[in-house]
Amino acid sequence: MNHYVVLVLVVLFFSCQQEKSSSPKDVKEDLKKVVEGETYAYMEKDYQKWASYWDHSSEVLRLDVTKEGFSQTRGWENSGGALESFFKENPEPITSTFENSNYLIFYDDQLAWVAFDQTWKSQSGEISVAKATITLIKKENSWKIISYTAIQYEEEDKNVDTLGRD
């Protein structure tokens, strides 16, 4: 009988333990790691790794705006899923470098929004810049990208506001 009482008390003790919540700084660093990890996996042309950063639902949304125009794609199969053949046909890793800066991050337990500036530098020294926003949802205890927007602009464009963010 005593064993049952002890067992019940142990189970009760562990079931009442509150889940340790991460500090805001830790969550923001985790979100930055997802954003940067997704970009590195894309550069490496590692489709499986890259796809692991994304939600695979019909709710996925991607918007790209460049000087040539814009494209918007909805659904994993139409955006991320369609890139598998692109990765296979173009397996050479991207040799440019990038730097993300001026992060602005908002989050709660299940949803996060990350905005940042992204600067790319090619091997020949060409620079391209973009404003990006990524929306993430928490699925099975890890952050997954559900929406990605990138707006490219000319670096010397004085009409683009680069707010100081952390």
mmCIF file with all atom_site columns, C-alpha atoms in Angstrom:
data_model
loop_
_atom_site.group_PDB
_atom_site.id
_atom_site.type_symbol
_atom_site.label_atom_id
_atom_site.label_alt_id
_atom_site.label_comp_id
_atom_site.label_asym_id
_atom_site.label_entity_id
_atom_site.label_seq_id
_atom_site.pdbx_PDB_ins_code
_atom_site.Cartn_x
_atom_site.Cartn_y
_atom_site.Cartn_z
_atom_site.occupancy
_atom_site.B_iso_or_equiv
_atom_site.pdbx_formal_charge
_atom_site.auth_seq_id
_atom_site.auth_comp_id
_atom_site.auth_asym_id
_atom_site.auth_atom_id
_atom_site.pdbx_PDB_model_num
ATOM 1   C CA . MET A 1 1   ? 0.000  0.000  0.000   1.00 0.00 ? 1   MET A CA 1
ATOM 2   C CA . ASN A 1 2   ? 2.825  2.394  0.889   1.00 0.00 ? 2   ASN A CA 1
ATOM 3   C CA . HIS A 1 3   ? 4.344  1.829  -2.561  1.00 0.00 ? 3   HIS A CA 1
ATOM 4   C CA . TYR A 1 4   ? 1.091  2.942  -4.199  1.00 0.00 ? 4   TYR A CA 1
ATOM 5   C CA . VAL A 1 5   ? 0.926  6.095  -2.083  1.00 0.00 ? 5   VAL A CA 1
ATOM 6   C CA . VAL A 1 6   ? 4.524  6.971  -2.912  1.00 0.00 ? 6   VAL A CA 1
ATOM 7   C CA . LEU A 1 7   ? 3.943  6.247  -6.606  1.00 0.00 ? 7   LEU A CA 1
ATOM 8   C CA . VAL A 1 8   ? 0.823  8.436  -6.662  1.00 0.00 ? 8   VAL A CA 1
ATOM 9   C CA . LEU A 1 9   ? 2.684  11.258 -4.923  1.00 0.00 ? 9   LEU A CA 1
ATOM 10  C CA . VAL A 1 10  ? 5.597  11.042 -7.381  1.00 0.00 ? 10  VAL A CA 1
ATOM 11  C CA . VAL A 1 11  ? 3.246  11.069 -10.383 1.00 0.00 ? 11  VAL A CA 1
ATOM 12  C CA . LEU A 1 12  ? 1.303  13.966 -8.873  1.00 0.00 ? 12  LEU A CA 1
ATOM 13  C CA . PHE A 1 13  ? 4.515  15.892 -8.189  1.00 0.00 ? 13  PHE A CA 1
ATOM 14  C CA . PHE A 1 14  ? 5.806  15.527 -11.749 1.00 0.00 ? 14  PHE A CA 1
ATOM 15  C CA . SER A 1 15  ? 2.418  16.233 -13.340 1.00 0.00 ? 15  SER A CA 1
ATOM 16  C CA . CYS A 1 16  ? 2.174  19.505 -11.412 1.00 0.00 ? 16  CYS A CA 1
ATOM 17  C CA . GLN A 1 17  ? 5.604  20.691 -12.494 1.00 0.00 ? 17  GLN A CA 1
ATOM 18  C CA . GLN A 1 18  ? 5.284  23.759 -14.656 1.00 0.00 ? 18  GLN A CA 1
ATOM 19  C CA . GLU A 1 19  ? 7.045  23.646 -17.966 1.00 0.00 ? 19  GLU A CA 1
ATOM 20  C CA . LYS A 1 20  ? 10.139 25.799 -17.821 1.00 0.00 ? 20  LYS A CA 1
ATOM 21  C CA . SER A 1 21  ? 9.572  28.759 -20.073 1.00 0.00 ? 21  SER A CA 1
ATOM 22  C CA . SER A 1 22  ? 12.398 30.187 -22.103 1.00 0.00 ? 22  SER A CA 1
ATOM 23  C CA . SER A 1 23  ? 13.542 33.716 -21.533 1.00 0.00 ? 23  SER A CA 1
ATOM 24  C CA . PRO A 1 24  ? 12.552 36.308 -24.160 1.00 0.00 ? 24  PRO A CA 1
ATOM 25  C CA . LYS A 1 25  ? 16.189 36.541 -25.229 1.00 0.00 ? 25  LYS A CA 1
ATOM 26  C CA . ASP A 1 26  ? 16.372 32.752 -25.732 1.00 0.00 ? 26  ASP A CA 1
ATOM 27  C CA . VAL A 1 27  ? 13.166 32.678 -27.791 1.00 0.00 ? 27  VAL A CA 1
ATOM 28  C CA . LYS A 1 28  ? 14.394 35.531 -29.990 1.00 0.00 ? 28  LYS A CA 1
ATOM 29  C CA . GLU A 1 29  ? 17.722 33.758 -30.533 1.00 0.00 ? 29  GLU A CA 1
ATOM 30  C CA . ASP A 1 30  ? 15.876 30.540 -31.406 1.00 0.00 ? 30  ASP A CA 1
ATOM 31  C CA . LEU A 1 31  ? 13.789 32.421 -33.964 1.00 0.00 ? 31  LEU A CA 1
ATOM 32  C CA . LYS A 1 32  ? 16.885 34.019 -35.492 1.00 0.00 ? 32  LYS A CA 1
ATOM 33  C CA . LYS A 1 33  ? 18.459 30.540 -35.760 1.00 0.00 ? 33  LYS A CA 1
ATOM 34  C CA . VAL A 1 34  ? 15.437 29.292 -37.697 1.00 0.00 ? 34  VAL A CA 1
ATOM 35  C CA . VAL A 1 35  ? 15.536 32.293 -40.049 1.00 0.00 ? 35  VAL A CA 1
ATOM 36  C CA . GLU A 1 36  ? 19.280 31.963 -40.667 1.00 0.00 ? 36  GLU A CA 1
ATOM 37  C CA . GLY A 1 37  ? 19.229 28.153 -40.778 1.00 0.00 ? 37  GLY A CA 1
ATOM 38  C CA . GLU A 1 38  ? 16.574 28.202 -43.497 1.00 0.00 ? 38  GLU A CA 1
ATOM 39  C CA . THR A 1 39  ? 18.721 30.566 -45.576 1.00 0.00 ? 39  THR A CA 1
ATOM 40  C CA . TYR A 1 40  ? 21.886 28.498 -45.097 1.00 0.00 ? 40  TYR A CA 1
ATOM 41  C CA . ALA A 1 41  ? 20.045 25.301 -46.065 1.00 0.00 ? 41  ALA A CA 1
ATOM 42  C CA . TYR A 1 42  ? 18.767 27.046 -49.201 1.00 0.00 ? 42  TYR A CA 1
ATOM 43  C CA . MET A 1 43  ? 22.288 28.193 -50.053 1.00 0.00 ? 43  MET A CA 1
ATOM 44  C CA . GLU A 1 44  ? 23.595 24.636 -49.572 1.00 0.00 ? 44  GLU A CA 1
ATOM 45  C CA . LYS A 1 45  ? 20.807 23.348 -51.847 1.00 0.00 ? 45  LYS A CA 1
ATOM 46  C CA . ASP A 1 46  ? 19.927 20.815 -49.161 1.00 0.00 ? 46  ASP A CA 1
ATOM 47  C CA . TYR A 1 47  ? 16.242 20.376 -49.890 1.00 0.00 ? 47  TYR A CA 1
ATOM 48  C CA . GLN A 1 48  ? 15.420 18.092 -46.946 1.00 0.00 ? 48  GLN A CA 1
ATOM 49  C CA . LYS A 1 49  ? 17.108 20.390 -44.449 1.00 0.00 ? 49  LYS A CA 1
ATOM 50  C CA . TRP A 1 50  ? 15.601 23.507 -46.026 1.00 0.00 ? 50  TRP A CA 1
ATOM 51  C CA . ALA A 1 51  ? 12.101 21.980 -46.090 1.00 0.00 ? 51  ALA A CA 1
ATOM 52  C CA . SER A 1 52  ? 12.402 21.063 -42.404 1.00 0.00 ? 52  SER A CA 1
ATOM 53  C CA . TYR A 1 53  ? 12.197 24.762 -41.505 1.00 0.00 ? 53  TYR A CA 1
ATOM 54  C CA . TRP A 1 54  ? 8.809  25.148 -43.206 1.00 0.00 ? 54  TRP A CA 1
ATOM 55  C CA . ASP A 1 55  ? 5.238  24.214 -42.410 1.00 0.00 ? 55  ASP A CA 1
ATOM 56  C CA . HIS A 1 56  ? 3.947  21.923 -45.161 1.00 0.00 ? 56  HIS A CA 1
ATOM 57  C CA . SER A 1 57  ? 0.298  22.976 -45.162 1.00 0.00 ? 57  SER A CA 1
ATOM 58  C CA . SER A 1 58  ? -1.867 24.666 -47.758 1.00 0.00 ? 58  SER A CA 1
ATOM 59  C CA . GLU A 1 59  ? -1.628 27.828 -45.628 1.00 0.00 ? 59  GLU A CA 1
ATOM 60  C CA . VAL A 1 60  ? 2.008  28.546 -46.536 1.00 0.00 ? 60  VAL A CA 1
ATOM 61  C CA . LEU A 1 61  ? 2.379  31.901 -48.278 1.00 0.00 ? 61  LEU A CA 1
ATOM 62  C CA . ARG A 1 62  ? 5.428  33.335 -50.049 1.00 0.00 ? 62  ARG A CA 1
ATOM 63  C CA . LEU A 1 63  ? 5.704  36.808 -51.572 1.00 0.00 ? 63  LEU A CA 1
ATOM 64  C CA . ASP A 1 64  ? 8.767  38.073 -53.439 1.00 0.00 ? 64  ASP A CA 1
ATOM 65  C CA . VAL A 1 65  ? 9.033  41.633 -54.748 1.00 0.00 ? 65  VAL A CA 1
ATOM 66  C CA . THR A 1 66  ? 11.915 42.618 -57.027 1.00 0.00 ? 66  THR A CA 1
ATOM 67  C CA . LYS A 1 67  ? 12.493 45.347 -59.605 1.00 0.00 ? 67  LYS A CA 1
ATOM 68  C CA . GLU A 1 68  ? 11.260 42.851 -62.217 1.00 0.00 ? 68  GLU A CA 1
ATOM 69  C CA . GLY A 1 69  ? 7.910  42.456 -60.465 1.00 0.00 ? 69  GLY A CA 1
ATOM 70  C CA . PHE A 1 70  ? 6.395  40.288 -57.784 1.00 0.00 ? 70  PHE A CA 1
ATOM 71  C CA . SER A 1 71  ? 5.234  36.744 -57.278 1.00 0.00 ? 71  SER A CA 1
ATOM 72  C CA . GLN A 1 72  ? 2.945  35.297 -54.668 1.00 0.00 ? 72  GLN A CA 1
ATOM 73  C CA . THR A 1 73  ? 2.561  31.584 -54.065 1.00 0.00 ? 73  THR A CA 1
ATOM 74  C CA . ARG A 1 74  ? 0.178  29.854 -51.674 1.00 0.00 ? 74  ARG A CA 1
ATOM 75  C CA . GLY A 1 75  ? 0.449  26.318 -50.342 1.00 0.00 ? 75  GLY A CA 1
ATOM 76  C CA . TRP A 1 76  ? 3.505  24.185 -49.605 1.00 0.00 ? 76  TRP A CA 1
ATOM 77  C CA . GLU A 1 77  ? 3.131  22.110 -52.766 1.00 0.00 ? 77  GLU A CA 1
ATOM 78  C CA . ASN A 1 78  ? 3.147  25.259 -54.919 1.00 0.00 ? 78  ASN A CA 1
ATOM 79  C CA . SER A 1 79  ? 5.997  27.034 -53.171 1.00 0.00 ? 79  SER A CA 1
ATOM 80  C CA . GLY A 1 80  ? 8.365  24.857 -51.158 1.00 0.00 ? 80  GLY A CA 1
ATOM 81  C CA . GLY A 1 81  ? 7.353  21.537 -52.629 1.00 0.00 ? 81  GLY A CA 1
ATOM 82  C CA . ALA A 1 82  ? 7.934  22.873 -56.140 1.00 0.00 ? 82  ALA A CA 1
ATOM 83  C CA . LEU A 1 83  ? 11.508 23.829 -55.259 1.00 0.00 ? 83  LEU A CA 1
ATOM 84  C CA . GLU A 1 84  ? 12.676 20.232 -54.868 1.00 0.00 ? 84  GLU A CA 1
ATOM 85  C CA . SER A 1 85  ? 13.139 19.884 -58.628 1.00 0.00 ? 85  SER A CA 1
ATOM 86  C CA . PHE A 1 86  ? 14.875 23.285 -58.757 1.00 0.00 ? 86  PHE A CA 1
ATOM 87  C CA . PHE A 1 87  ? 17.382 22.105 -56.140 1.00 0.00 ? 87  PHE A CA 1
ATOM 88  C CA . LYS A 1 88  ? 18.021 18.901 -58.116 1.00 0.00 ? 88  LYS A CA 1
ATOM 89  C CA . GLU A 1 89  ? 18.434 20.767 -61.413 1.00 0.00 ? 89  GLU A CA 1
ATOM 90  C CA . ASN A 1 90  ? 20.674 23.436 -59.820 1.00 0.00 ? 90  ASN A CA 1
ATOM 91  C CA . PRO A 1 91  ? 22.688 21.575 -57.172 1.00 0.00 ? 91  PRO A CA 1
ATOM 92  C CA . GLU A 1 92  ? 25.576 24.040 -57.009 1.00 0.00 ? 92  GLU A CA 1
ATOM 93  C CA . PRO A 1 93  ? 25.664 25.767 -53.615 1.00 0.00 ? 93  PRO A CA 1
ATOM 94  C CA . ILE A 1 94  ? 25.199 29.528 -53.549 1.00 0.00 ? 94  ILE A CA 1
ATOM 95  C CA . THR A 1 95  ? 28.585 31.087 -52.816 1.00 0.00 ? 95  THR A CA 1
ATOM 96  C CA . SER A 1 96  ? 27.355 34.546 -51.880 1.00 0.00 ? 96  SER A CA 1
ATOM 97  C CA . THR A 1 97  ? 27.351 35.609 -48.263 1.00 0.00 ? 97  THR A CA 1
ATOM 98  C CA . PHE A 1 98  ? 24.504 37.241 -46.378 1.00 0.00 ? 98  PHE A CA 1
ATOM 99  C CA . GLU A 1 99  ? 23.976 39.181 -43.209 1.00 0.00 ? 99  GLU A CA 1
ATOM 100 C CA . ASN A 1 100 ? 20.695 39.739 -41.394 1.00 0.00 ? 100 ASN A CA 1
ATOM 101 C CA . SER A 1 101 ? 20.388 42.853 -39.269 1.00 0.00 ? 101 SER A CA 1
ATOM 102 C CA . ASN A 1 102 ? 17.879 45.170 -37.623 1.00 0.00 ? 102 ASN A CA 1
ATOM 103 C CA . TYR A 1 103 ? 15.695 42.371 -36.299 1.00 0.00 ? 103 TYR A CA 1
ATOM 104 C CA . LEU A 1 104 ? 12.231 43.185 -34.992 1.00 0.00 ? 104 LEU A CA 1
ATOM 105 C CA . ILE A 1 105 ? 10.642 40.160 -33.316 1.00 0.00 ? 105 ILE A CA 1
ATOM 106 C CA . PHE A 1 106 ? 7.225  39.632 -31.763 1.00 0.00 ? 106 PHE A CA 1
ATOM 107 C CA . TYR A 1 107 ? 6.019  36.273 -30.460 1.00 0.00 ? 107 TYR A CA 1
ATOM 108 C CA . ASP A 1 108 ? 3.719  34.399 -28.157 1.00 0.00 ? 108 ASP A CA 1
ATOM 109 C CA . ASP A 1 109 ? 3.467  30.680 -27.361 1.00 0.00 ? 109 ASP A CA 1
ATOM 110 C CA . GLN A 1 110 ? 2.333  29.593 -30.834 1.00 0.00 ? 110 GLN A CA 1
ATOM 111 C CA . LEU A 1 111 ? 2.998  32.460 -33.264 1.00 0.00 ? 111 LEU A CA 1
ATOM 112 C CA . ALA A 1 112 ? 5.998  34.618 -34.106 1.00 0.00 ? 112 ALA A CA 1
ATOM 113 C CA . TRP A 1 113 ? 6.676  37.444 -36.529 1.00 0.00 ? 113 TRP A CA 1
ATOM 114 C CA . VAL A 1 114 ? 10.252 38.330 -37.496 1.00 0.00 ? 114 VAL A CA 1
ATOM 115 C CA . ALA A 1 115 ? 11.227 41.336 -39.623 1.00 0.00 ? 115 ALA A CA 1
ATOM 116 C CA . PHE A 1 116 ? 14.805 42.059 -40.647 1.00 0.00 ? 116 PHE A CA 1
ATOM 117 C CA . ASP A 1 117 ? 17.098 43.559 -43.258 1.00 0.00 ? 117 ASP A CA 1
ATOM 118 C CA . GLN A 1 118 ? 19.072 41.116 -45.390 1.00 0.00 ? 118 GLN A CA 1
ATOM 119 C CA . THR A 1 119 ? 22.226 42.071 -47.275 1.00 0.00 ? 119 THR A CA 1
ATOM 120 C CA . TRP A 1 120 ? 23.757 39.702 -49.826 1.00 0.00 ? 120 TRP A CA 1
ATOM 121 C CA . LYS A 1 121 ? 27.244 40.013 -51.250 1.00 0.00 ? 121 LYS A CA 1
ATOM 122 C CA . SER A 1 122 ? 28.266 37.962 -54.288 1.00 0.00 ? 122 SER A CA 1
ATOM 123 C CA . GLN A 1 123 ? 31.780 36.631 -54.885 1.00 0.00 ? 123 GLN A CA 1
ATOM 124 C CA . SER A 1 124 ? 32.265 39.442 -57.434 1.00 0.00 ? 124 SER A CA 1
ATOM 125 C CA . GLY A 1 125 ? 31.312 42.069 -54.829 1.00 0.00 ? 125 GLY A CA 1
ATOM 126 C CA . GLU A 1 126 ? 27.780 42.842 -56.008 1.00 0.00 ? 126 GLU A CA 1
ATOM 127 C CA . ILE A 1 127 ? 25.474 43.777 -53.159 1.00 0.00 ? 127 ILE A CA 1
ATOM 128 C CA . SER A 1 128 ? 21.720 43.242 -53.009 1.00 0.00 ? 128 SER A CA 1
ATOM 129 C CA . VAL A 1 129 ? 19.486 44.215 -50.117 1.00 0.00 ? 129 VAL A CA 1
ATOM 130 C CA . ALA A 1 130 ? 15.994 43.293 -49.026 1.00 0.00 ? 130 ALA A CA 1
ATOM 131 C CA . LYS A 1 131 ? 13.463 43.846 -46.300 1.00 0.00 ? 131 LYS A CA 1
ATOM 132 C CA . ALA A 1 132 ? 12.034 40.547 -45.137 1.00 0.00 ? 132 ALA A CA 1
ATOM 133 C CA . THR A 1 133 ? 9.303  39.364 -42.814 1.00 0.00 ? 133 THR A CA 1
ATOM 134 C CA . ILE A 1 134 ? 8.691  35.818 -41.718 1.00 0.00 ? 134 ILE A CA 1
ATOM 135 C CA . THR A 1 135 ? 5.721  34.480 -39.794 1.00 0.00 ? 135 THR A CA 1
ATOM 136 C CA . LEU A 1 136 ? 6.277  31.270 -37.859 1.00 0.00 ? 136 LEU A CA 1
ATOM 137 C CA . ILE A 1 137 ? 3.945  28.900 -36.050 1.00 0.00 ? 137 ILE A CA 1
ATOM 138 C CA . LYS A 1 138 ? 4.855  26.407 -33.376 1.00 0.00 ? 138 LYS A CA 1
ATOM 139 C CA . LYS A 1 139 ? 4.190  22.813 -34.374 1.00 0.00 ? 139 LYS A CA 1
ATOM 140 C CA . GLU A 1 140 ? 5.242  19.836 -32.293 1.00 0.00 ? 140 GLU A CA 1
ATOM 141 C CA . ASN A 1 141 ? 7.371  22.112 -30.140 1.00 0.00 ? 141 ASN A CA 1
ATOM 142 C CA . SER A 1 142 ? 9.431  23.656 -32.953 1.00 0.00 ? 142 SER A CA 1
ATOM 143 C CA . TRP A 1 143 ? 9.041  26.811 -35.009 1.00 0.00 ? 143 TRP A CA 1
ATOM 144 C CA . LYS A 1 144 ? 7.967  26.392 -38.640 1.00 0.00 ? 144 LYS A CA 1
ATOM 145 C CA . ILE A 1 145 ? 7.829  29.117 -41.284 1.00 0.00 ? 145 ILE A CA 1
ATOM 146 C CA . ILE A 1 146 ? 4.332  29.657 -42.640 1.00 0.00 ? 146 ILE A CA 1
ATOM 147 C CA . SER A 1 147 ? 4.771  32.982 -44.421 1.00 0.00 ? 147 SER A CA 1
ATOM 148 C CA . TYR A 1 148 ? 7.777  34.671 -46.024 1.00 0.00 ? 148 TYR A CA 1
ATOM 149 C CA . THR A 1 149 ? 7.916  38.079 -47.691 1.00 0.00 ? 149 THR A CA 1
ATOM 150 C CA . ALA A 1 150 ? 11.049 39.571 -49.251 1.00 0.00 ? 150 ALA A CA 1
ATOM 151 C CA . ILE A 1 151 ? 11.154 43.003 -50.858 1.00 0.00 ? 151 ILE A CA 1
ATOM 152 C CA . GLN A 1 152 ? 14.365 43.798 -52.717 1.00 0.00 ? 152 GLN A CA 1
ATOM 153 C CA . TYR A 1 153 ? 15.419 47.402 -53.192 1.00 0.00 ? 153 TYR A CA 1
ATOM 154 C CA . GLU A 1 154 ? 18.416 49.408 -54.322 1.00 0.00 ? 154 GLU A CA 1
ATOM 155 C CA . GLU A 1 155 ? 20.880 49.998 -51.502 1.00 0.00 ? 155 GLU A CA 1
ATOM 156 C CA . GLU A 1 156 ? 21.173 53.714 -52.263 1.00 0.00 ? 156 GLU A CA 1
ATOM 157 C CA . ASP A 1 157 ? 17.380 54.249 -52.314 1.00 0.00 ? 157 ASP A CA 1
ATOM 158 C CA . LYS A 1 158 ? 16.805 57.077 -49.841 1.00 0.00 ? 158 LYS A CA 1
ATOM 159 C CA . ASN A 1 159 ? 13.060 56.308 -49.629 1.00 0.00 ? 159 ASN A CA 1
ATOM 160 C CA . VAL A 1 160 ? 13.648 53.030 -47.810 1.00 0.00 ? 160 VAL A CA 1
ATOM 161 C CA . ASP A 1 161 ? 13.488 53.468 -44.059 1.00 0.00 ? 161 ASP A CA 1
ATOM 162 C CA . THR A 1 162 ? 16.052 51.412 -42.165 1.00 0.00 ? 162 THR A CA 1
ATOM 163 C CA . LEU A 1 163 ? 14.890 51.660 -38.594 1.00 0.00 ? 163 LEU A CA 1
ATOM 164 C CA . GLY A 1 164 ? 17.403 50.839 -35.928 1.00 0.00 ? 164 GLY A CA 1
ATOM 165 C CA . ARG A 1 165 ? 16.278 47.521 -34.449 1.00 0.00 ? 165 ARG A CA 1
ATOM 166 C CA . ASP A 1 166 ? 17.988 44.850 -32.424 1.00 0.00 ? 166 ASP A CA 1
#
